Tab-separated table of C-alpha atoms and ligand atoms in Angstrom:
chain	number	residue	atom	x	y	z
A	1	MET	CA	0.000	0.000	0.000
A	2	MET	CA	1.248	3.506	-0.801
A	3	ILE	CA	0.655	6.125	1.892
A	4	ASP	CA	1.669	9.742	1.359
A	5	PRO	CA	3.034	12.155	3.994
A	6	PHE	CA	-0.493	13.331	4.845
A	7	ASP	CA	-1.690	9.807	5.539
A	8	ARG	CA	-3.643	9.517	2.303
A	9	THR	CA	-3.684	6.075	0.688
A	10	ILE	CA	-2.766	6.373	-2.984
A	11	ASP	CA	-4.673	3.720	-4.891
A	12	TYR	CA	-5.769	5.553	-8.038
A	13	LEU	CA	-3.527	6.170	-11.036
A	14	ARG	CA	-4.304	8.176	-14.145
A	15	VAL	CA	-2.040	7.677	-17.112
A	16	SER	CA	-1.974	9.903	-20.154
A	17	VAL	CA	-1.056	7.589	-23.030
A	18	THR	CA	-0.655	10.358	-25.612
A	19	ASP	CA	-0.745	14.159	-25.709
A	20	ARG	CA	-2.263	14.066	-29.202
A	21	CYS	CA	-5.904	14.441	-29.988
A	22	ASP	CA	-8.269	14.518	-32.951
A	23	PHE	CA	-10.168	17.455	-31.378
A	24	ARG	CA	-9.029	20.944	-30.381
A	25	CYS	CA	-11.427	21.875	-27.571
A	26	VAL	CA	-11.186	25.596	-26.936
A	27	TYR	CA	-10.599	25.325	-23.171
A	28	CYS	CA	-8.029	22.555	-23.559
A	29	MET	CA	-5.803	23.284	-26.528
A	30	ALA	CA	-4.741	25.997	-28.914
A	31	GLU	CA	-5.742	25.184	-32.493
A	32	ASN	CA	-2.138	25.050	-33.569
A	33	MET	CA	-0.537	22.744	-31.037
A	34	THR	CA	3.016	21.477	-31.003
A	35	PHE	CA	2.975	17.936	-29.732
A	36	LEU	CA	5.821	16.065	-28.120
A	37	PRO	CA	8.280	14.232	-30.331
A	38	LYS	CA	7.319	10.546	-30.581
A	39	LYS	CA	10.694	9.453	-29.180
A	40	ASP	CA	9.881	11.136	-25.879
A	41	LEU	CA	6.752	9.035	-25.393
A	42	LEU	CA	6.763	5.847	-23.400
A	43	THR	CA	6.258	2.836	-25.643
A	44	LEU	CA	3.216	0.654	-25.083
A	45	GLU	CA	5.497	-1.934	-23.475
A	46	GLU	CA	6.906	0.695	-21.123
A	47	LEU	CA	3.403	1.885	-20.252
A	48	ASP	CA	2.449	-1.690	-19.448
A	49	ARG	CA	5.507	-2.135	-17.228
A	50	LEU	CA	4.879	1.158	-15.500
A	51	CYS	CA	1.194	0.467	-14.810
A	52	SER	CA	1.976	-3.057	-13.631
A	53	CYS	CA	4.592	-1.740	-11.218
A	54	PHE	CA	2.070	0.726	-9.784
A	55	ILE	CA	-0.449	-2.102	-9.416
A	56	ASP	CA	2.158	-4.161	-7.530
A	57	LEU	CA	2.549	-1.182	-5.201
A	58	GLY	CA	-1.171	-0.964	-4.433
A	59	ILE	CA	-2.966	0.884	-7.234
A	60	LYS	CA	-6.518	-0.483	-7.451
A	61	LYS	CA	-8.036	1.824	-10.017
A	62	LEU	CA	-6.390	2.741	-13.288
A	63	ARG	CA	-7.677	5.323	-15.742
A	64	LEU	CA	-6.181	5.844	-19.197
A	65	THR	CA	-6.537	9.319	-20.597
A	66	GLY	CA	-4.724	11.808	-22.778
A	67	GLY	CA	-4.949	13.649	-25.228
A	68	GLU	CA	-7.309	11.194	-26.754
A	69	PRO	CA	-6.313	7.717	-25.544
A	70	LEU	CA	-8.105	5.916	-28.358
A	71	VAL	CA	-6.110	7.666	-31.104
A	72	ARG	CA	-2.828	6.181	-29.885
A	73	ARG	CA	-1.783	3.510	-32.356
A	74	ASP	CA	-2.352	-0.051	-31.100
A	75	ILE	CA	-3.783	1.209	-27.813
A	76	MET	CA	-6.001	-1.875	-27.559
A	77	THR	CA	-2.860	-4.005	-27.187
A	78	LEU	CA	-2.091	-2.140	-23.977
A	79	ILE	CA	-5.676	-2.237	-22.724
A	80	ARG	CA	-5.971	-5.944	-23.425
A	81	SER	CA	-2.715	-6.619	-21.661
A	82	LEU	CA	-3.678	-4.533	-18.613
A	83	GLY	CA	-6.919	-6.510	-18.443
A	84	ARG	CA	-4.869	-9.377	-16.951
A	85	HIS	CA	-4.682	-7.428	-13.688
A	86	LEU	CA	-8.479	-7.354	-13.534
A	87	ALA	CA	-8.621	-11.062	-14.146
A	88	SER	CA	-6.120	-11.698	-11.331
A	89	GLY	CA	-8.033	-9.414	-8.946
A	90	ALA	CA	-5.019	-7.128	-8.400
A	91	LEU	CA	-6.844	-4.257	-10.087
A	92	SER	CA	-10.466	-3.491	-9.289
A	93	GLU	CA	-11.142	-1.095	-12.147
A	94	LEU	CA	-9.659	-0.306	-15.543
A	95	THR	CA	-11.290	2.638	-17.220
A	96	LEU	CA	-10.725	5.513	-19.590
A	97	THR	CA	-11.716	9.068	-20.376
A	98	THR	CA	-12.420	9.636	-24.044
A	99	ASN	CA	-13.933	12.193	-26.387
A	100	GLY	CA	-15.975	9.366	-27.906
A	101	SER	CA	-14.765	9.761	-31.483
A	102	GLN	CA	-13.405	6.204	-31.764
A	103	LEU	CA	-16.010	4.348	-29.720
A	104	THR	CA	-17.946	2.838	-32.612
A	105	ARG	CA	-14.735	1.041	-33.454
A	106	TYR	CA	-13.603	0.053	-29.969
A	107	ALA	CA	-16.588	-0.191	-27.605
A	108	MET	CA	-17.097	-3.962	-27.895
A	109	GLU	CA	-13.413	-4.671	-27.584
A	110	LEU	CA	-13.115	-2.473	-24.506
A	111	ARG	CA	-15.908	-4.422	-22.863
A	112	ASP	CA	-14.201	-7.634	-23.859
A	113	CYS	CA	-10.954	-6.474	-22.182
A	114	GLY	CA	-12.777	-6.012	-18.870
A	115	VAL	CA	-13.471	-2.282	-19.052
A	116	GLY	CA	-16.821	-1.809	-17.331
A	117	ARG	CA	-17.294	1.937	-17.350
A	118	ILE	CA	-15.981	4.901	-19.288
A	119	ASN	CA	-16.148	8.674	-19.086
A	120	VAL	CA	-17.117	10.409	-22.300
A	121	SER	CA	-16.569	14.139	-22.589
A	122	LEU	CA	-19.485	15.942	-24.184
A	123	ASP	CA	-20.183	19.589	-23.421
A	124	THR	CA	-23.300	20.136	-25.493
A	125	LEU	CA	-26.107	18.343	-27.325
A	126	ASP	CA	-26.210	21.040	-29.968
A	127	GLN	CA	-24.294	20.271	-33.148
A	128	THR	CA	-23.326	23.874	-33.909
A	129	ARG	CA	-22.077	24.472	-30.380
A	130	PHE	CA	-20.243	21.159	-30.432
A	131	GLN	CA	-18.396	22.323	-33.521
A	132	ALA	CA	-17.526	25.638	-31.913
A	133	ILE	CA	-16.248	24.008	-28.710
A	134	THR	CA	-14.298	21.073	-30.157
A	135	ARG	CA	-13.261	22.850	-33.381
A	136	TRP	CA	-12.370	19.571	-35.161
A	137	GLY	CA	-14.890	17.162	-33.614
A	138	ARG	CA	-17.746	15.493	-35.480
A	139	PHE	CA	-20.918	15.472	-33.434
A	140	ASP	CA	-22.597	12.557	-35.250
A	141	GLN	CA	-19.521	10.405	-34.813
A	142	VAL	CA	-19.450	11.051	-31.063
A	143	MET	CA	-23.167	10.405	-30.638
A	144	ALA	CA	-22.804	7.156	-32.587
A	145	GLY	CA	-19.839	6.273	-30.381
A	146	ILE	CA	-21.842	6.844	-27.222
A	147	ALA	CA	-24.661	4.689	-28.590
A	148	ALA	CA	-22.162	1.934	-29.435
A	149	ALA	CA	-20.720	2.062	-25.920
A	150	LYS	CA	-24.177	1.846	-24.422
A	151	SER	CA	-25.129	-1.142	-26.516
A	152	ALA	CA	-21.814	-2.831	-25.688
A	153	GLY	CA	-22.932	-2.681	-22.049
A	154	LEU	CA	-20.433	-0.076	-20.864
A	155	HIS	CA	-21.604	2.195	-18.044
A	156	ILE	CA	-21.235	5.752	-19.237
A	157	LYS	CA	-20.537	8.933	-17.376
A	158	ILE	CA	-20.766	12.101	-19.408
A	159	ASN	CA	-18.249	14.805	-18.466
A	160	ALA	CA	-19.220	18.336	-19.394
A	161	VAL	CA	-17.159	21.450	-18.783
A	162	ALA	CA	-19.533	24.203	-17.685
A	163	LEU	CA	-18.729	27.241	-19.801
A	164	LYS	CA	-20.139	30.655	-19.129
A	165	GLY	CA	-22.230	31.932	-22.015
A	166	VAL	CA	-21.574	28.754	-24.024
A	167	ASN	CA	-23.503	25.806	-22.595
A	168	GLU	CA	-24.818	27.155	-19.297
A	169	ASP	CA	-28.389	27.375	-20.643
A	170	GLU	CA	-28.252	23.717	-21.692
A	171	LEU	CA	-27.144	21.946	-18.558
A	172	SER	CA	-30.668	21.120	-17.399
A	173	ARG	CA	-31.449	19.590	-20.790
A	174	MET	CA	-28.256	17.551	-20.620
A	175	LEU	CA	-29.253	16.303	-17.191
A	176	ALA	CA	-32.606	15.179	-18.589
A	177	TRP	CA	-30.938	13.473	-21.555
A	178	CYS	CA	-28.442	11.653	-19.324
A	179	GLY	CA	-31.284	10.562	-17.052
A	180	ALA	CA	-33.243	9.174	-19.993
A	181	GLU	CA	-30.190	7.353	-21.399
A	182	GLY	CA	-29.129	5.940	-18.037
A	183	PHE	CA	-25.863	7.920	-17.954
A	184	ASP	CA	-24.376	9.763	-14.996
A	185	LEU	CA	-23.337	13.350	-15.576
A	186	THR	CA	-20.385	15.222	-14.110
A	187	LEU	CA	-19.942	18.941	-14.533
A	188	ILE	CA	-16.438	20.399	-14.443
A	189	GLU	CA	-15.226	23.924	-13.816
A	190	THR	CA	-12.580	25.195	-16.225
A	191	MET	CA	-9.102	24.834	-14.851
A	192	PRO	CA	-6.307	27.257	-15.664
A	193	MET	CA	-3.970	24.783	-17.369
A	194	GLY	CA	-1.826	25.529	-20.412
A	195	GLU	CA	-1.922	28.346	-22.926
A	196	ILE	CA	-5.010	28.381	-25.135
A	197	ASP	CA	-6.010	30.837	-27.856
A	198	GLY	CA	-8.407	32.816	-25.695
A	199	ASP	CA	-8.830	34.099	-22.183
A	200	ARG	CA	-10.144	31.631	-19.618
A	201	THR	CA	-11.333	34.068	-17.000
A	202	GLY	CA	-14.395	34.728	-19.193
A	203	GLN	CA	-15.229	31.009	-19.426
A	204	TYR	CA	-15.253	30.366	-15.710
A	205	LEU	CA	-18.677	29.458	-14.385
A	206	PRO	CA	-18.851	28.549	-10.691
A	207	LEU	CA	-20.689	25.281	-10.201
A	208	SER	CA	-22.248	26.548	-6.986
A	209	LEU	CA	-24.303	28.808	-9.242
A	210	VAL	CA	-25.073	25.968	-11.665
A	211	ARG	CA	-26.208	23.755	-8.823
A	212	ALA	CA	-28.495	26.451	-7.434
A	213	ARG	CA	-30.071	26.907	-10.872
A	214	LEU	CA	-30.537	23.159	-11.438
A	215	ALA	CA	-32.141	22.853	-8.018
A	216	ASN	CA	-34.998	25.028	-9.308
A	217	SER	CA	-36.088	22.222	-11.656
A	218	TRP	CA	-34.610	19.077	-10.119
A	219	THR	CA	-34.578	17.479	-6.673
A	220	LEU	CA	-30.909	17.031	-5.806
A	221	THR	CA	-30.035	14.928	-2.772
A	222	ASP	CA	-26.446	14.914	-1.485
A	223	LEU	CA	-24.689	11.557	-1.640
A	224	PRO	CA	-21.858	10.596	0.683
A	225	ASP	CA	-18.500	11.046	-0.996
A	226	CYS	CA	-16.908	7.713	-1.724
A	227	THR	CA	-14.650	8.380	-4.690
A	228	GLY	CA	-11.823	10.148	-2.886
A	229	GLY	CA	-11.794	12.464	-5.859
A	230	PRO	CA	-12.582	16.083	-6.543
A	231	ALA	CA	-16.218	15.359	-7.397
A	232	ARG	CA	-19.149	15.829	-5.057
A	233	TYR	CA	-22.206	13.821	-6.042
A	234	VAL	CA	-25.939	14.236	-5.741
A	235	ARG	CA	-28.789	11.916	-6.669
A	236	VAL	CA	-31.242	13.404	-9.159
A	237	GLU	CA	-34.468	12.080	-7.679
A	238	GLU	CA	-36.554	12.505	-10.851
A	239	THR	CA	-34.216	10.350	-12.978
A	240	GLY	CA	-32.438	8.233	-10.362
A	241	GLY	CA	-29.137	9.257	-12.001
A	242	ARG	CA	-26.047	10.697	-10.352
A	243	LEU	CA	-24.825	14.208	-10.930
A	244	GLY	CA	-21.281	15.175	-9.992
A	245	PHE	CA	-19.630	18.543	-9.564
A	246	ILE	CA	-15.873	18.900	-10.003
A	247	THR	CA	-14.951	22.204	-8.467
A	248	PRO	CA	-11.194	22.605	-8.247
A	249	LEU	CA	-11.382	26.376	-8.028
A	250	SER	CA	-14.286	27.021	-5.719
A	251	HIS	CA	-13.944	24.081	-3.371
A	252	ASN	CA	-10.934	22.446	-1.825
A	253	PHE	CA	-10.953	18.696	-2.288
A	254	CYS	CA	-7.307	17.951	-1.626
A	255	GLU	CA	-7.673	16.422	1.841
A	256	SER	CA	-9.190	13.249	0.399
A	257	CYS	CA	-6.943	13.012	-2.685
A	258	ASN	CA	-6.091	9.391	-3.446
A	259	ARG	CA	-4.439	9.764	-6.855
A	260	VAL	CA	-1.334	10.511	-8.846
A	261	ARG	CA	-0.951	11.108	-12.579
A	262	VAL	CA	1.663	9.995	-15.075
A	263	THR	CA	2.196	11.780	-18.383
A	264	CYS	CA	2.869	10.064	-21.693
A	265	THR	CA	6.566	10.813	-21.196
A	266	GLY	CA	6.655	9.124	-17.800
A	267	GLN	CA	6.594	12.158	-15.524
A	268	MET	CA	4.598	11.511	-12.371
A	269	PHE	CA	2.658	14.531	-11.136
A	270	MET	CA	1.697	14.109	-7.523
A	271	CYS	CA	-0.787	16.992	-7.851
A	272	LEU	CA	-2.663	18.283	-10.915
A	273	GLY	CA	-2.230	21.848	-9.704
A	274	GLN	CA	1.507	21.819	-8.944
A	275	GLU	CA	4.603	21.753	-11.150
A	276	ASP	CA	6.607	19.219	-9.115
A	277	ALA	CA	7.096	15.895	-10.921
A	278	ALA	CA	9.088	12.689	-10.550
A	279	ASP	CA	10.901	11.321	-13.593
A	280	LEU	CA	9.809	7.708	-13.969
A	281	ARG	CA	11.006	7.324	-17.548
A	282	SER	CA	14.680	7.355	-16.563
A	283	ALA	CA	13.936	4.885	-13.780
A	284	LEU	CA	12.160	2.637	-16.292
A	285	ARG	CA	14.944	2.792	-18.848
A	286	ILE	CA	17.889	2.450	-16.510
A	287	SER	CA	17.318	-1.234	-15.808
A	288	ASP	CA	15.229	-4.262	-16.760
A	289	SER	CA	14.544	-4.720	-13.083
A	290	ASP	CA	11.571	-2.819	-11.640
A	291	LEU	CA	13.465	-1.892	-8.475
A	292	PRO	CA	14.651	1.577	-9.620
A	293	LEU	CA	11.143	2.298	-10.901
A	294	GLN	CA	9.556	1.248	-7.620
A	295	ALA	CA	12.005	3.406	-5.718
A	296	ALA	CA	11.292	6.423	-7.943
A	297	ILE	CA	7.522	5.988	-7.505
A	298	LEU	CA	7.775	5.720	-3.728
A	299	GLU	CA	10.146	8.667	-3.543
A	300	GLY	CA	7.661	10.777	-5.528
A	301	ILE	CA	4.697	9.725	-3.386
A	302	GLY	CA	6.819	10.744	-0.409
A	303	ARG	CA	6.658	14.354	-1.569
A	304	LYS	CA	3.025	14.524	-2.634
A	305	PRO	CA	1.945	18.002	-1.570
A	306	LYS	CA	-0.912	18.748	0.752
A	307	GLY	CA	-2.883	20.580	-1.913
A	308	HIS	CA	-2.958	22.752	-5.000
A	309	ASP	CA	-3.025	26.492	-5.434
A	310	PHE	CA	-5.052	26.918	-8.574
A	311	VAL	CA	-6.176	30.393	-9.373
A	312	ILE	CA	-7.137	32.030	-12.617
A	313	ASP	CA	-4.970	35.065	-12.183
A	314	ARG	CA	-7.097	38.024	-13.121
A	315	ARG	CA	-4.160	40.410	-13.268
A	316	THR	CA	-1.823	38.454	-15.523
A	317	ARG	CA	-4.506	36.229	-17.104
A	318	ARG	CA	-1.835	33.556	-17.273
A	319	PRO	CA	-2.605	29.900	-16.585
A	320	ALA	CA	-1.683	28.783	-13.073
A	321	VAL	CA	-0.016	25.700	-14.503
A	322	GLN	CA	1.839	25.901	-17.803
A	323	ARG	CA	1.273	22.365	-19.027
A	324	HIS	CA	-1.930	21.524	-20.866
A	325	MET	CA	-4.529	19.193	-19.413
A	326	SER	CA	-3.825	16.940	-22.405
A	327	VAL	CA	-0.275	16.399	-21.127
A	328	THR	CA	-1.169	15.427	-17.575
A	329	GLY	CA	-4.485	13.878	-18.501
A	330	GLY	CA	-7.860	14.892	-17.153
B	401	LIG	N1	-9.613	13.523	-24.802
B	401	LIG	C1	-10.275	12.909	-23.720
B	401	LIG	C2	-11.544	13.646	-23.377
B	401	LIG	O1	-11.741	14.763	-23.852
B	401	LIG	O2	-12.321	13.083	-22.625
B	401	LIG	C3	-9.430	12.732	-22.475
B	401	LIG	C4	-8.511	13.850	-22.082
B	401	LIG	S1	-9.301	15.370	-21.654
B	401	LIG	C5	-7.887	16.374	-21.269
B	401	LIG	C6	-10.005	14.949	-20.084
B	401	LIG	C7	-11.039	15.891	-19.537
B	401	LIG	O3	-10.429	17.121	-19.221
B	401	LIG	C8	-12.181	16.217	-20.485
B	401	LIG	O4	-13.398	15.933	-19.850
B	401	LIG	C9	-12.030	17.692	-20.737
B	401	LIG	O5	-13.267	18.292	-20.933
B	401	LIG	C10	-11.339	18.161	-19.501
B	401	LIG	N2	-10.561	19.387	-19.659
B	401	LIG	C11	-9.615	19.695	-20.581
B	401	LIG	N3	-9.097	20.907	-20.372
B	401	LIG	C12	-9.708	21.409	-19.281
B	401	LIG	C13	-9.618	22.618	-18.543
B	401	LIG	N4	-8.766	23.558	-18.876
B	401	LIG	N5	-10.430	22.755	-17.480
B	401	LIG	C14	-11.289	21.789	-17.102
B	401	LIG	N6	-11.419	20.631	-17.740
B	401	LIG	C15	-10.652	20.431	-18.822
B	402	LIG	FE1	-8.827	16.533	-26.979
B	402	LIG	FE2	-10.012	15.893	-24.711
B	402	LIG	FE3	-8.544	18.140	-24.887
B	402	LIG	FE4	-10.830	18.010	-26.173
B	402	LIG	S1	-10.551	17.903	-23.950
B	402	LIG	S2	-8.883	18.734	-27.030
B	402	LIG	S3	-10.949	15.917	-26.736
B	402	LIG	S4	-7.801	16.083	-25.049
């Protein structure tokens, strides 16, 4: 078991398998992005070794993310291989966060590899808005992907970033749609990560306000927090579905943090909102034995900070953290 200096058990790992993506969501990326050179990325074999080492050390839940995880070439080889840890009982959940564009192709296979639930990011049900938000996304393709995932038997949670003046008038409709489809919904506040083409301060919509508005039309009952994550959940009594609020800016969730993140180049970030990282790639490549890697992981966990200091700085309008969400993985 991995315990950090603040007595938090670390049993949840998020791994970004690529920084690339087939979309260019306005809050996430600039349209003209420079991606990392391929040689800097961990190979699929290295990712497998890394994840397996974390699992040996006590990780129970593993989420693959990106960039868009399903655009990484041969990604199913990795997912299939990691499925062995589910079969052995070492891992209790293998999941991913995806923009949904490749799900018609992969949904059945994901299910077959032992993936039981996925998060699909979808900020709007309106095709024109979808185009404006994702820039390069194809709405029909994503909707077909979600339908394919549903019919493959995957449990689906829709993640939507709440954007002021963009989708704020639609969130109640999305809640109704998710309820009807049997999906959970999680709303996310924009986080000040990485340079984008615009100014984020204008996009920020506090979820406390969103919740108060939704409560005018829906009965929301607080649920006890059991995820150890930044989300707070309510039951939507009319649909029976769950609604989550991820509020990194307006609410401090760090005291129950159970996770660390690894980038596609093997940097372990102990906190999404801090720059400190541990270099696991060198530890991986230095030896065929996992001992240096284990030592590097434990050393990093040993300096996991107490919390983040995210702010959208209104004076400089600079992101609090320079790296993009697509590097660390959402
Ligand atoms: N491409 C996949 C997707 O979109 O689901 C996985 C990676 S994406 C970086 C993971 C999540 O981060 C998405 O739900 C996305 O909406 C969210 N995200 C990206 N940039 C963000 C930001 N600056 N603030 C808040 N959420 C962000
Ligand atoms: Fe790609 Fe996901 Fe970022 Fe959108 S949020 S640009 S889909 S990585």
